[in-house]
Coordinates of C-alpha atoms in Angstrom, one line a residue:
Chain K
M1 CA 88.7 59.6 140.5
I2 CA 90.0 60.5 143.7
L3 CA 90.7 57.2 145.2
V4 CA 91.3 57.0 149.2
F5 CA 92.8 54.1 150.7
C6 CA 90.9 53.8 154.0
E7 CA 91.5 51.7 157.1
L8 CA 88.8 50.0 159.6
K9 CA 89.5 49.3 163.2
D10 CA 87.2 46.8 165.0
G11 CA 84.6 47.4 161.9
K12 CA 84.5 51.5 162.2
L13 CA 86.4 53.7 159.7
R14 CA 89.4 55.1 161.3
K15 CA 89.4 58.4 161.9
P16 CA 92.8 59.1 159.9
S17 CA 90.8 57.6 157.1
A18 CA 87.6 59.9 157.4
E19 CA 89.7 63.2 157.4
A20 CA 91.5 61.7 154.3
L21 CA 88.0 61.0 152.6
S22 CA 86.8 64.7 153.4
E23 CA 89.5 65.9 152.2
G24 CA 89.0 63.6 148.8
R25 CA 85.6 65.0 148.6
R26 CA 86.6 68.6 148.9
L27 CA 89.1 68.1 145.9
A28 CA 86.5 66.2 144.0
D29 CA 84.0 68.9 144.2
A30 CA 86.6 71.5 143.4
S31 CA 87.6 69.6 140.4
G32 CA 84.2 67.9 139.1
S33 CA 85.8 64.4 140.0
K34 CA 84.3 61.2 141.9
V35 CA 85.4 59.9 145.3
G36 CA 86.3 55.8 145.5
A37 CA 86.8 54.9 149.1
L38 CA 89.1 51.2 149.1
F39 CA 88.7 48.7 151.3
V40 CA 91.4 46.0 151.8
G41 CA 91.1 43.0 154.4
A42 CA 89.3 39.9 155.4
S43 CA 86.2 41.4 156.3
T44 CA 85.4 45.1 155.1
A45 CA 82.1 45.3 157.2
G46 CA 82.1 48.7 158.2
A47 CA 82.9 50.2 154.9
A48 CA 79.5 52.0 154.6
D49 CA 80.7 54.2 156.8
A50 CA 82.7 56.0 154.0
T51 CA 79.4 57.4 152.6
K52 CA 78.8 59.5 155.1
Y53 CA 82.1 61.2 154.4
G54 CA 81.3 61.6 151.0
A55 CA 82.2 58.5 148.9
D56 CA 80.5 58.1 145.6
V57 CA 81.9 54.5 145.4
I58 CA 82.8 52.1 148.2
L59 CA 85.5 49.6 146.7
T60 CA 86.0 46.6 148.7
C61 CA 88.8 43.9 148.0
E62 CA 88.0 41.0 150.3
A63 CA 89.7 38.0 151.1
A64 CA 90.7 35.5 153.9
H65 CA 94.5 35.6 152.7
L66 CA 94.3 39.7 153.5
A67 CA 93.2 39.2 157.4
S68 CA 97.0 40.6 158.5
Y69 CA 98.7 43.4 156.8
S70 CA 101.2 42.5 153.9
S71 CA 102.8 45.4 152.3
D72 CA 103.0 43.3 148.9
A73 CA 99.5 42.4 149.0
F74 CA 98.2 45.2 150.0
A75 CA 100.0 47.7 147.7
T76 CA 99.2 45.1 144.7
A77 CA 95.5 45.6 146.1
I78 CA 95.6 49.3 146.1
A79 CA 97.6 49.8 142.4
D80 CA 95.1 47.1 140.6
A81 CA 92.2 49.3 141.8
V82 CA 94.0 52.8 140.8
K83 CA 94.6 51.5 137.6
S84 CA 90.8 50.1 137.3
K85 CA 89.0 52.7 138.0
S86 CA 91.5 54.9 135.9
A87 CA 92.2 57.1 138.9
T88 CA 94.6 60.1 139.2
V89 CA 94.8 61.0 142.7
L90 CA 95.5 58.4 145.3
L91 CA 95.2 59.6 149.2
G92 CA 95.1 57.6 152.4
G93 CA 96.3 58.9 156.2
A94 CA 99.3 58.7 157.2
T95 CA 98.9 56.6 159.6
A96 CA 101.6 53.5 160.3
M97 CA 100.1 51.3 157.7
G98 CA 99.4 53.9 154.9
K99 CA 103.1 55.5 154.9
D100 CA 104.0 51.8 154.7
A101 CA 102.1 50.4 151.7
L102 CA 101.2 53.8 149.6
P103 CA 105.0 54.9 148.8
R104 CA 105.1 51.3 147.7
V105 CA 102.1 51.9 145.2
A106 CA 103.5 54.9 143.9
A107 CA 106.9 53.2 142.8
R108 CA 104.7 50.8 140.9
L109 CA 102.9 53.3 139.0
G110 CA 105.4 55.6 138.6
A111 CA 103.5 58.2 140.5
G112 CA 104.8 61.1 142.5
Y113 CA 104.4 60.8 146.1
S114 CA 104.1 63.3 149.2
G115 CA 104.0 62.1 152.8
D116 CA 102.3 63.6 155.8
V117 CA 101.0 66.7 153.7
T118 CA 99.2 69.4 155.6
G119 CA 97.5 70.8 152.5
L120 CA 96.2 69.9 149.3
S121 CA 94.6 71.4 146.2
M122 CA 93.8 71.3 142.5
V123 CA 95.7 73.3 140.4
E124 CA 94.4 73.0 136.6
G125 CA 93.9 69.3 137.4
K126 CA 97.0 68.2 139.0
L127 CA 97.7 68.0 142.8
Q128 CA 99.5 70.5 144.5
A129 CA 100.8 69.3 148.4
L130 CA 101.4 71.6 150.8
R131 CA 103.9 69.8 153.5
P132 CA 106.1 70.4 156.4
V133 CA 109.5 69.6 155.8
Y134 CA 112.7 69.6 158.4
A135 CA 109.8 68.4 160.8
G136 CA 108.2 71.5 160.2
K137 CA 111.0 74.1 160.5
A138 CA 109.9 74.8 156.8
F139 CA 107.0 74.2 154.5
A140 CA 107.3 73.2 150.9
T141 CA 104.7 73.2 148.4
T142 CA 105.1 70.3 146.0
S143 CA 103.7 69.7 142.4
F144 CA 103.5 66.7 140.5
S145 CA 104.2 65.6 136.8
S146 CA 103.0 61.8 136.9
E147 CA 99.7 61.0 135.6
V148 CA 98.8 59.5 138.9
Q149 CA 99.9 61.5 142.4
V150 CA 99.8 60.2 146.0
A151 CA 99.6 61.8 149.1
T152 CA 99.4 60.8 153.0
T153 CA 97.5 63.6 155.4
R154 CA 98.9 63.8 158.2
P155 CA 96.5 62.9 161.1
N156 CA 94.3 65.8 163.1
V157 CA 95.1 68.1 160.2
F158 CA 92.2 67.6 158.2
E159 CA 88.7 68.3 159.5
A160 CA 86.2 64.9 158.9
V161 CA 83.4 66.7 157.6
E162 CA 79.9 64.6 156.9
K163 CA 79.0 65.1 153.9
P164 CA 77.0 62.2 152.4
G165 CA 78.0 60.6 148.8
A166 CA 76.0 58.1 147.0
G167 CA 78.0 55.0 148.6
V168 CA 77.6 52.5 145.6
M169 CA 79.2 49.3 146.6
E170 CA 81.4 47.6 144.3
S171 CA 83.8 44.5 145.2
L172 CA 87.2 44.1 143.1
P173 CA 89.3 40.8 142.9
A174 CA 91.7 39.9 145.2
P175 CA 95.4 39.5 144.8
A176 CA 97.1 36.4 145.0
G177 CA 98.2 35.4 148.7
D178 CA 102.0 34.5 147.8
F179 CA 103.3 37.2 150.4
K180 CA 106.9 38.4 150.8
A181 CA 106.1 40.0 154.1
I182 CA 102.9 39.8 156.4
V183 CA 102.3 40.6 159.8
K184 CA 102.4 37.8 162.1
E185 CA 101.4 39.4 165.4
I186 CA 100.3 42.6 166.9
L187 CA 102.1 43.5 170.3
A188 CA 99.8 46.4 171.3
K189 CA 100.3 48.0 174.5
G190 CA 97.0 47.6 175.4
T191 CA 96.5 51.1 176.9
G192 CA 93.4 52.0 174.7
K193 CA 94.8 55.4 174.4
P194 CA 95.2 57.0 171.0
D195 CA 98.9 57.7 169.4
L196 CA 100.6 60.6 170.0
T197 CA 100.1 61.8 166.4
E198 CA 96.5 61.0 166.8
A199 CA 96.0 62.6 170.2
N200 CA 93.9 65.7 171.0
V201 CA 96.0 66.0 174.3
I202 CA 99.5 65.6 174.9
V203 CA 101.1 66.6 178.3
S204 CA 105.1 66.1 177.5
G205 CA 107.6 65.9 180.2
G206 CA 111.6 67.0 179.6
R207 CA 114.7 67.1 181.7
G208 CA 113.1 69.3 184.4
M209 CA 111.0 66.0 185.1
K210 CA 114.1 64.6 186.7
N211 CA 113.4 60.9 186.9
G212 CA 111.0 58.7 184.8
E213 CA 109.2 58.1 188.1
N214 CA 107.7 61.8 188.1
F215 CA 106.1 61.2 184.7
A216 CA 103.2 59.7 187.0
I217 CA 102.1 63.1 187.7
L218 CA 101.6 63.8 183.7
E219 CA 100.0 60.7 183.2
E220 CA 97.5 61.9 186.0
L221 CA 97.3 65.1 184.3
A222 CA 96.7 63.5 180.7
D223 CA 94.3 61.0 182.0
A224 CA 92.1 64.0 183.6
L225 CA 92.3 65.6 180.1
G226 CA 91.9 62.6 178.2
G227 CA 95.2 62.8 177.0
V228 CA 98.7 61.1 176.6
V229 CA 101.9 61.4 177.2
G230 CA 104.9 62.6 175.5
A231 CA 108.5 63.5 176.2
S232 CA 111.4 65.1 175.1
R233 CA 114.6 63.9 173.2
A234 CA 116.6 64.7 176.7
A235 CA 114.1 62.8 178.8
V236 CA 113.9 60.0 176.3
D237 CA 118.1 59.8 176.0
A238 CA 118.5 60.3 179.9
G239 CA 118.1 56.4 180.3
W240 CA 114.6 57.2 182.8
G241 CA 113.1 54.0 181.2
L242 CA 111.0 56.2 178.9
S243 CA 109.7 54.4 175.7
H244 CA 111.2 55.3 172.1
G245 CA 108.1 55.8 171.1
M246 CA 107.4 58.8 173.7
Q247 CA 109.5 61.2 172.0
V248 CA 108.3 64.2 170.3
G249 CA 110.5 66.2 167.9
Q250 CA 112.6 66.0 164.8
T251 CA 114.1 62.7 165.7
G252 CA 110.8 61.6 167.1
K253 CA 107.1 62.1 166.4
V254 CA 106.0 65.3 164.6
V255 CA 102.4 65.9 166.4
S256 CA 99.8 68.4 165.9
P257 CA 97.4 68.2 168.9
T258 CA 95.0 70.8 170.1
L259 CA 96.6 71.0 173.3
Y260 CA 100.3 70.3 173.9
I261 CA 101.6 71.3 177.7
A262 CA 105.1 71.4 177.9
C263 CA 106.7 70.5 181.4
G264 CA 110.3 71.1 182.1
I265 CA 111.2 71.6 178.9
S266 CA 113.1 74.1 177.6
G267 CA 112.7 74.0 173.9
A268 CA 115.5 72.6 171.6
I269 CA 115.3 73.4 168.0
Q270 CA 114.6 69.9 167.4
H271 CA 112.0 69.7 169.9
L272 CA 110.2 72.7 168.8
A273 CA 110.0 71.7 165.3
G274 CA 108.0 68.4 166.2
M275 CA 105.5 70.3 168.2
S276 CA 105.0 73.7 166.8
G277 CA 101.9 72.5 164.7
S278 CA 99.8 72.2 168.2
K279 CA 97.0 74.5 168.1
Y280 CA 97.7 75.9 171.6
I281 CA 100.8 75.5 173.6
V282 CA 101.0 75.5 177.2
A283 CA 104.8 75.8 178.7
I284 CA 105.5 75.0 182.5
N285 CA 109.1 76.0 182.9
K286 CA 111.4 77.1 186.4
D287 CA 113.3 79.4 183.8
P288 CA 111.5 82.5 182.4
E289 CA 114.3 82.9 179.6
A290 CA 113.5 78.8 177.8
P291 CA 113.0 78.8 174.4
I292 CA 109.7 77.4 174.9
F293 CA 108.1 80.4 176.1
K294 CA 108.4 82.0 172.7
L295 CA 106.1 79.4 171.2
A296 CA 103.6 79.5 174.0
S297 CA 100.3 80.8 174.0
Y298 CA 100.1 80.3 177.8
G299 CA 103.3 80.6 179.9
I300 CA 103.8 79.5 183.6
V301 CA 107.1 80.3 185.1
G302 CA 106.7 78.0 188.2
D303 CA 107.8 74.7 189.6
L304 CA 106.2 72.2 187.7
F305 CA 106.2 69.6 190.9
E306 CA 103.7 72.5 192.3
V307 CA 101.9 73.4 189.1
V308 CA 101.2 70.1 187.3
P309 CA 99.2 68.8 190.3
E310 CA 97.1 72.0 190.6
L311 CA 96.4 71.9 187.0
T312 CA 95.1 67.7 187.7
K313 CA 93.1 68.8 190.6
A314 CA 91.4 71.8 188.4
A315 CA 90.6 69.6 185.3
K316 CA 89.1 67.0 187.9
A317 CA 87.0 69.5 189.6
L318 CA 85.7 70.7 186.0
G319 CA 85.2 67.3 184.6
I320 CA 87.0 68.2 181.6
G321 CA 88.2 65.0 180.5
A322 CA 84.5 63.4 180.4
H323 CA 83.8 65.7 177.3
H324 CA 86.5 63.5 175.7
Chain V
M1 CA 125.4 38.1 153.7
K2 CA 125.8 41.1 152.0
I3 CA 124.1 44.3 153.4
L4 CA 123.5 47.7 151.6
V5 CA 123.2 50.8 154.1
A6 CA 122.1 53.9 152.1
L7 CA 123.1 57.1 153.7
K8 CA 121.7 60.9 153.7
Q9 CA 123.6 63.5 154.7
V10 CA 121.2 66.2 156.4
P11 CA 121.5 69.6 158.5
D12 CA 122.1 68.8 162.0
T13 CA 118.6 68.7 164.2
E14 CA 119.8 71.7 165.9
T15 CA 120.2 73.7 162.7
K16 CA 118.0 76.6 162.5
I17 CA 116.6 76.5 158.9
K18 CA 116.7 79.6 156.9
L19 CA 115.5 79.6 153.0
S20 CA 117.7 80.2 149.9
A21 CA 117.4 83.4 147.9
D22 CA 115.4 81.3 145.2
G23 CA 112.6 80.3 147.6
R24 CA 112.6 76.8 146.8
S25 CA 115.2 75.2 148.9
I26 CA 117.4 75.7 152.5
D27 CA 120.1 78.2 152.6
P28 CA 123.3 76.0 153.2
T29 CA 125.1 78.7 154.7
D30 CA 126.5 77.7 158.4
V31 CA 124.5 74.9 158.2
K32 CA 126.4 71.9 160.0
W33 CA 125.7 68.2 158.3
I34 CA 125.7 65.2 159.4
T35 CA 124.5 61.6 158.6
S36 CA 120.6 61.1 159.1
P37 CA 120.0 60.3 162.6
Y38 CA 117.4 57.1 161.5
D39 CA 120.7 56.2 159.3
E40 CA 123.0 55.7 162.1
Y41 CA 120.6 53.2 163.5
A42 CA 120.7 51.3 160.2
L43 CA 124.2 51.4 159.9
E44 CA 124.6 50.1 163.4
E45 CA 122.3 47.1 163.2
A46 CA 124.7 46.2 159.8
L47 CA 127.6 46.4 161.5
R48 CA 126.1 44.0 164.6
L49 CA 124.8 41.7 161.9
K50 CA 128.8 41.8 160.2
E51 CA 130.0 41.2 164.0
S52 CA 127.5 38.6 165.0
K53 CA 126.8 36.5 161.7
G54 CA 129.8 37.5 159.5
A55 CA 128.5 40.3 156.5
E56 CA 130.0 42.4 153.9
V57 CA 128.9 45.9 154.7
T58 CA 128.6 48.4 151.6
V59 CA 127.6 52.1 152.2
V60 CA 125.8 54.1 149.6
S61 CA 124.7 57.7 149.2
L62 CA 123.4 60.4 146.6
G63 CA 124.7 63.8 146.2
G64 CA 127.7 65.9 145.4
D65 CA 131.4 65.6 146.6
S66 CA 130.3 66.8 150.2
V67 CA 128.5 63.3 150.8
K68 CA 131.5 61.7 151.2
D69 CA 131.8 63.1 154.6
V70 CA 129.0 60.9 155.6
L71 CA 130.4 57.7 153.8
R72 CA 134.3 58.4 155.2
N73 CA 132.4 58.4 158.4
A74 CA 130.7 55.0 157.8
L75 CA 133.9 53.4 156.7
A76 CA 135.5 54.6 159.7
L77 CA 132.7 53.1 162.0
G78 CA 133.2 49.9 160.1
A79 CA 131.5 49.5 157.1
D80 CA 133.6 47.5 153.9
H81 CA 132.8 49.7 151.0
A82 CA 131.8 53.1 149.9
V83 CA 130.0 54.2 147.0
L84 CA 129.0 57.7 146.0
L85 CA 126.6 58.2 143.5
K86 CA 126.5 61.4 142.0
S87 CA 123.5 62.7 141.3
D88 CA 121.6 65.9 141.8
A89 CA 118.1 64.2 142.1
S90 CA 115.9 65.3 145.0
D91 CA 112.4 63.7 144.1
P92 CA 111.9 60.3 146.4
L93 CA 111.2 58.0 143.1
A94 CA 114.1 59.3 141.3
I95 CA 116.3 58.7 144.3
A96 CA 114.8 55.2 145.1
S97 CA 115.0 54.5 141.3
A98 CA 119.0 55.4 141.5
L99 CA 119.7 53.0 144.4
A100 CA 117.4 50.2 143.2
A101 CA 119.5 50.1 139.9
F102 CA 122.6 50.5 142.1
A103 CA 121.5 47.4 144.0
K104 CA 120.0 45.5 141.5
D105 CA 122.0 42.1 140.7
K106 CA 124.5 42.7 143.2
G107 CA 123.5 40.0 145.4
F108 CA 122.2 42.0 148.4
D109 CA 120.7 40.0 151.5
L110 CA 119.4 43.2 153.2
I111 CA 119.1 46.9 152.1
M112 CA 119.1 48.9 155.4
A113 CA 118.2 52.9 155.6
G114 CA 117.2 55.3 158.2
N115 CA 112.9 55.2 158.2
K116 CA 113.1 58.8 157.2
G117 CA 115.4 61.2 156.1
I118 CA 115.4 64.3 158.1
G119 CA 114.4 67.1 155.6
G120 CA 111.9 65.7 153.0
D121 CA 110.4 63.8 155.6
N122 CA 108.3 61.8 153.1
A123 CA 109.5 58.0 154.5
S124 CA 109.3 56.9 151.0
V125 CA 112.5 56.1 149.7
G126 CA 113.0 52.9 151.6
P127 CA 109.5 51.2 150.4
M128 CA 110.1 52.7 147.0
I129 CA 113.2 50.8 146.9
A130 CA 111.5 47.4 148.0
E131 CA 108.9 47.7 145.1
L132 CA 111.7 48.6 142.4
L133 CA 113.2 45.8 143.4
G134 CA 110.3 43.5 143.8
I135 CA 111.4 42.5 147.1
A136 CA 109.7 42.6 150.9
Q137 CA 109.9 45.2 153.1
A138 CA 109.7 46.0 156.8
N139 CA 109.5 49.8 158.0
V140 CA 110.5 51.8 161.1
V141 CA 111.5 48.7 162.6
V142 CA 112.8 48.9 166.4
K143 CA 113.9 44.9 166.5
L144 CA 115.0 42.8 164.0
E145 CA 116.0 39.1 163.7
I146 CA 117.9 37.5 160.8
G147 CA 117.3 33.8 160.4
E148 CA 118.2 31.4 157.1
G149 CA 117.1 33.5 154.3
T150 CA 114.0 34.8 156.5
F151 CA 113.7 38.0 158.8
R152 CA 111.3 38.8 161.5
A153 CA 110.8 42.9 162.4
E154 CA 108.9 44.2 165.0
R155 CA 108.0 47.7 163.7
E156 CA 106.3 50.9 165.4
I157 CA 102.3 50.9 164.7
E158 CA 99.8 53.3 166.6
G159 CA 100.0 52.3 170.4
G160 CA 102.3 49.6 170.1
T161 CA 104.4 47.2 167.6
E162 CA 103.8 44.7 165.3
M163 CA 105.8 41.6 164.2
V164 CA 106.4 41.5 160.3
E165 CA 108.1 37.9 159.0
G166 CA 109.2 37.9 155.4
S167 CA 111.9 36.6 153.2
L168 CA 115.5 37.8 152.2
P169 CA 116.5 40.0 150.3
A170 CA 114.1 42.8 151.9
V171 CA 114.3 46.6 152.8
I172 CA 114.5 47.2 156.5
T173 CA 113.9 50.7 157.8
A174 CA 115.3 51.7 160.9
Q175 CA 113.7 53.6 163.9
K176 CA 115.0 54.8 167.1
G177 CA 115.1 52.5 169.6
L178 CA 116.6 49.6 167.2
N179 CA 119.9 50.2 168.7
E180 CA 122.5 52.5 170.6
P181 CA 125.0 53.5 167.7
R182 CA 128.6 53.3 168.2
Y183 CA 131.4 55.8 168.1
A184 CA 134.2 55.7 165.3
S185 CA 137.8 55.0 167.1
L186 CA 140.9 56.4 166.5
K187 CA 142.0 53.5 164.8
G188 CA 138.8 53.1 162.3
I189 CA 138.8 57.1 161.7
M190 CA 143.1 57.0 160.6
G191 CA 142.0 53.2 158.6
A192 CA 139.1 55.2 156.5
K193 CA 141.4 57.9 155.6
K194 CA 143.4 54.7 153.3
K195 CA 140.2 53.5 152.1
T196 CA 138.8 54.8 148.7
I197 CA 135.3 56.0 148.0
E198 CA 134.0 54.3 144.7
E199 CA 132.0 56.9 142.5
L200 CA 129.7 56.3 140.1
D201 CA 127.3 58.1 138.1
G202 CA 123.8 58.0 139.9
A203 CA 121.9 58.1 136.8
A204 CA 118.7 59.0 138.2
P205 CA 115.5 59.2 136.2
A206 CA 113.5 62.7 136.2
G207 CA 112.0 63.2 139.1
V208 CA 108.0 63.3 139.0
T209 CA 107.5 65.9 142.0
S210 CA 109.4 69.3 142.6
V211 CA 109.4 71.8 145.2
L212 CA 107.5 74.9 143.8
N213 CA 108.3 77.0 146.8
M214 CA 109.1 77.1 150.6
V215 CA 108.1 79.1 153.3
M216 CA 108.6 79.5 156.8
P217 CA 106.1 78.0 159.5
P218 CA 103.6 81.0 160.3
A219 CA 104.3 82.8 163.1
R220 CA 102.9 81.7 166.2
P221 CA 99.9 84.3 167.9
E222 CA 102.0 86.3 170.7
G223 CA 101.1 84.4 173.8
R224 CA 100.5 85.2 177.4
K225 CA 102.2 84.8 180.9
L226 CA 100.1 83.8 184.0
M227 CA 100.6 85.0 187.1
G228 CA 100.1 84.1 190.6
D229 CA 100.3 81.0 192.8
A230 CA 100.3 77.3 191.0
A231 CA 96.5 77.4 192.0
Q232 CA 96.0 80.7 190.4
Q233 CA 97.8 79.7 187.5
A234 CA 95.9 76.7 187.2
A235 CA 92.2 78.3 187.4
D236 CA 93.5 80.8 184.7
L237 CA 94.8 78.5 182.4
F238 CA 91.5 76.6 182.6
S239 CA 89.5 79.8 182.2
A240 CA 91.5 80.8 179.2
L241 CA 91.5 77.6 177.8
K242 CA 87.8 77.5 177.9
D243 CA 86.9 81.0 177.0
E244 CA 89.4 82.0 174.5
A245 CA 90.9 78.5 173.1
K246 CA 87.6 77.2 173.4
I247 CA 89.3 73.7 174.1
F248 CA 87.2 72.7 176.9

């Protein structure tokens, strides 16, 4: 069985989980295997959503003491499910939770692990993973020699395909509640906007923005496009009061949106590494020789303080954000 | 308190990657090697705990003789002991196993590292060490408080942070924002030259993953420049995004 660790948010299947599940379905079809979707928590209402993306079996591990995420308790629940179902492949979205729990599960099972993969295949019954290394400066194909093979799928790369499975529900016993560590509080920014790693549209600013206040024009454009705002390392390190979480690049977030608009970013190697997986890149820069133009699908040589407001105006006139 | 900080030597982030003739690794020629930036945050946090609470800081790295540079730099910054685990392991589980075997029974209260090495980018060695030692973990941490046998760690999640509480010993992996790493003083650099780096056999088990091949990223399709004034460029961009890219 191919087991997929799934996450719910507000009773709905998270998009990175739907993507991992769809990829699990595709691999199972290619190798004549079954797909199990695993949910862990105090309530797994909404788990039936997994049927839509091809789950043959929906496994729920439900207990009041699993209301908050605990790396050791969740790792136990997931590892126990792998063992009880004799699963050979374990997948999950490369989310904050997936990246925290699945390496721990892999270590418990003596299993190979590949994080943030962008491609998967089954070769002679074994998983092979394609993944960016050096933040996307190169791509490596990883093979596994362990019996169980574990991978997390990078959000926004695999397509969530609706392909109904049997969706037979089965509940699993929950692990005991003696945690070594547990989440006590979620300190959300509460913007309701997607994370950079999951965003479809990113408007990013660099040193050319001149100060932190000027990022307001990027916020306006991002809002008009239904996107979020990112920043280069130069901008984050400039002391403009930008949060580190906004940084895109090799020492920040590696992103793969449909549209990446780089404003006043020259294109340092470490920045290009973090955003070169974007489907379409728009670069706005005064310097026609800026390295960012080498990657740009559409280049605009000009003053971003003139161009960005025009883009916002044009986006609003077309009512583009409404489609997102 | 005893703190272990695991350090990795990686290519500088401004390095252009070239592939080796074997097609499975990067060409080390002309590469400038540095301490992985995330590991620097881990080391800095350990040094601040040493200053505020009193701690003995040991740094460890896996690899060949070249990683001594990373260890020597950590000694210059204020680490007390440095250990080189001689190994050519590259699989995350093998590396975590060697580090866990070294740390076991040595009484470390905290084991710190970057949330990922820049290179393999698996972000898995930290949580694997925690599992192999059967201890708590908090990864991608931007704020850390140590109590009496406990920790509170604020870690980055989608759209915000979450507060993880747990008991020591624990593995904590650092994220940018945790602190601002210091530079080595001349006195520190001179002092580090006199300190010894302990060399041990890394004794990593056989790996369970291997790199079959490595390729450069696919070339991006040729782009084009948009002409005219700002209003014209804006109009052209959206018609291109609509008609060619079919985004909107």
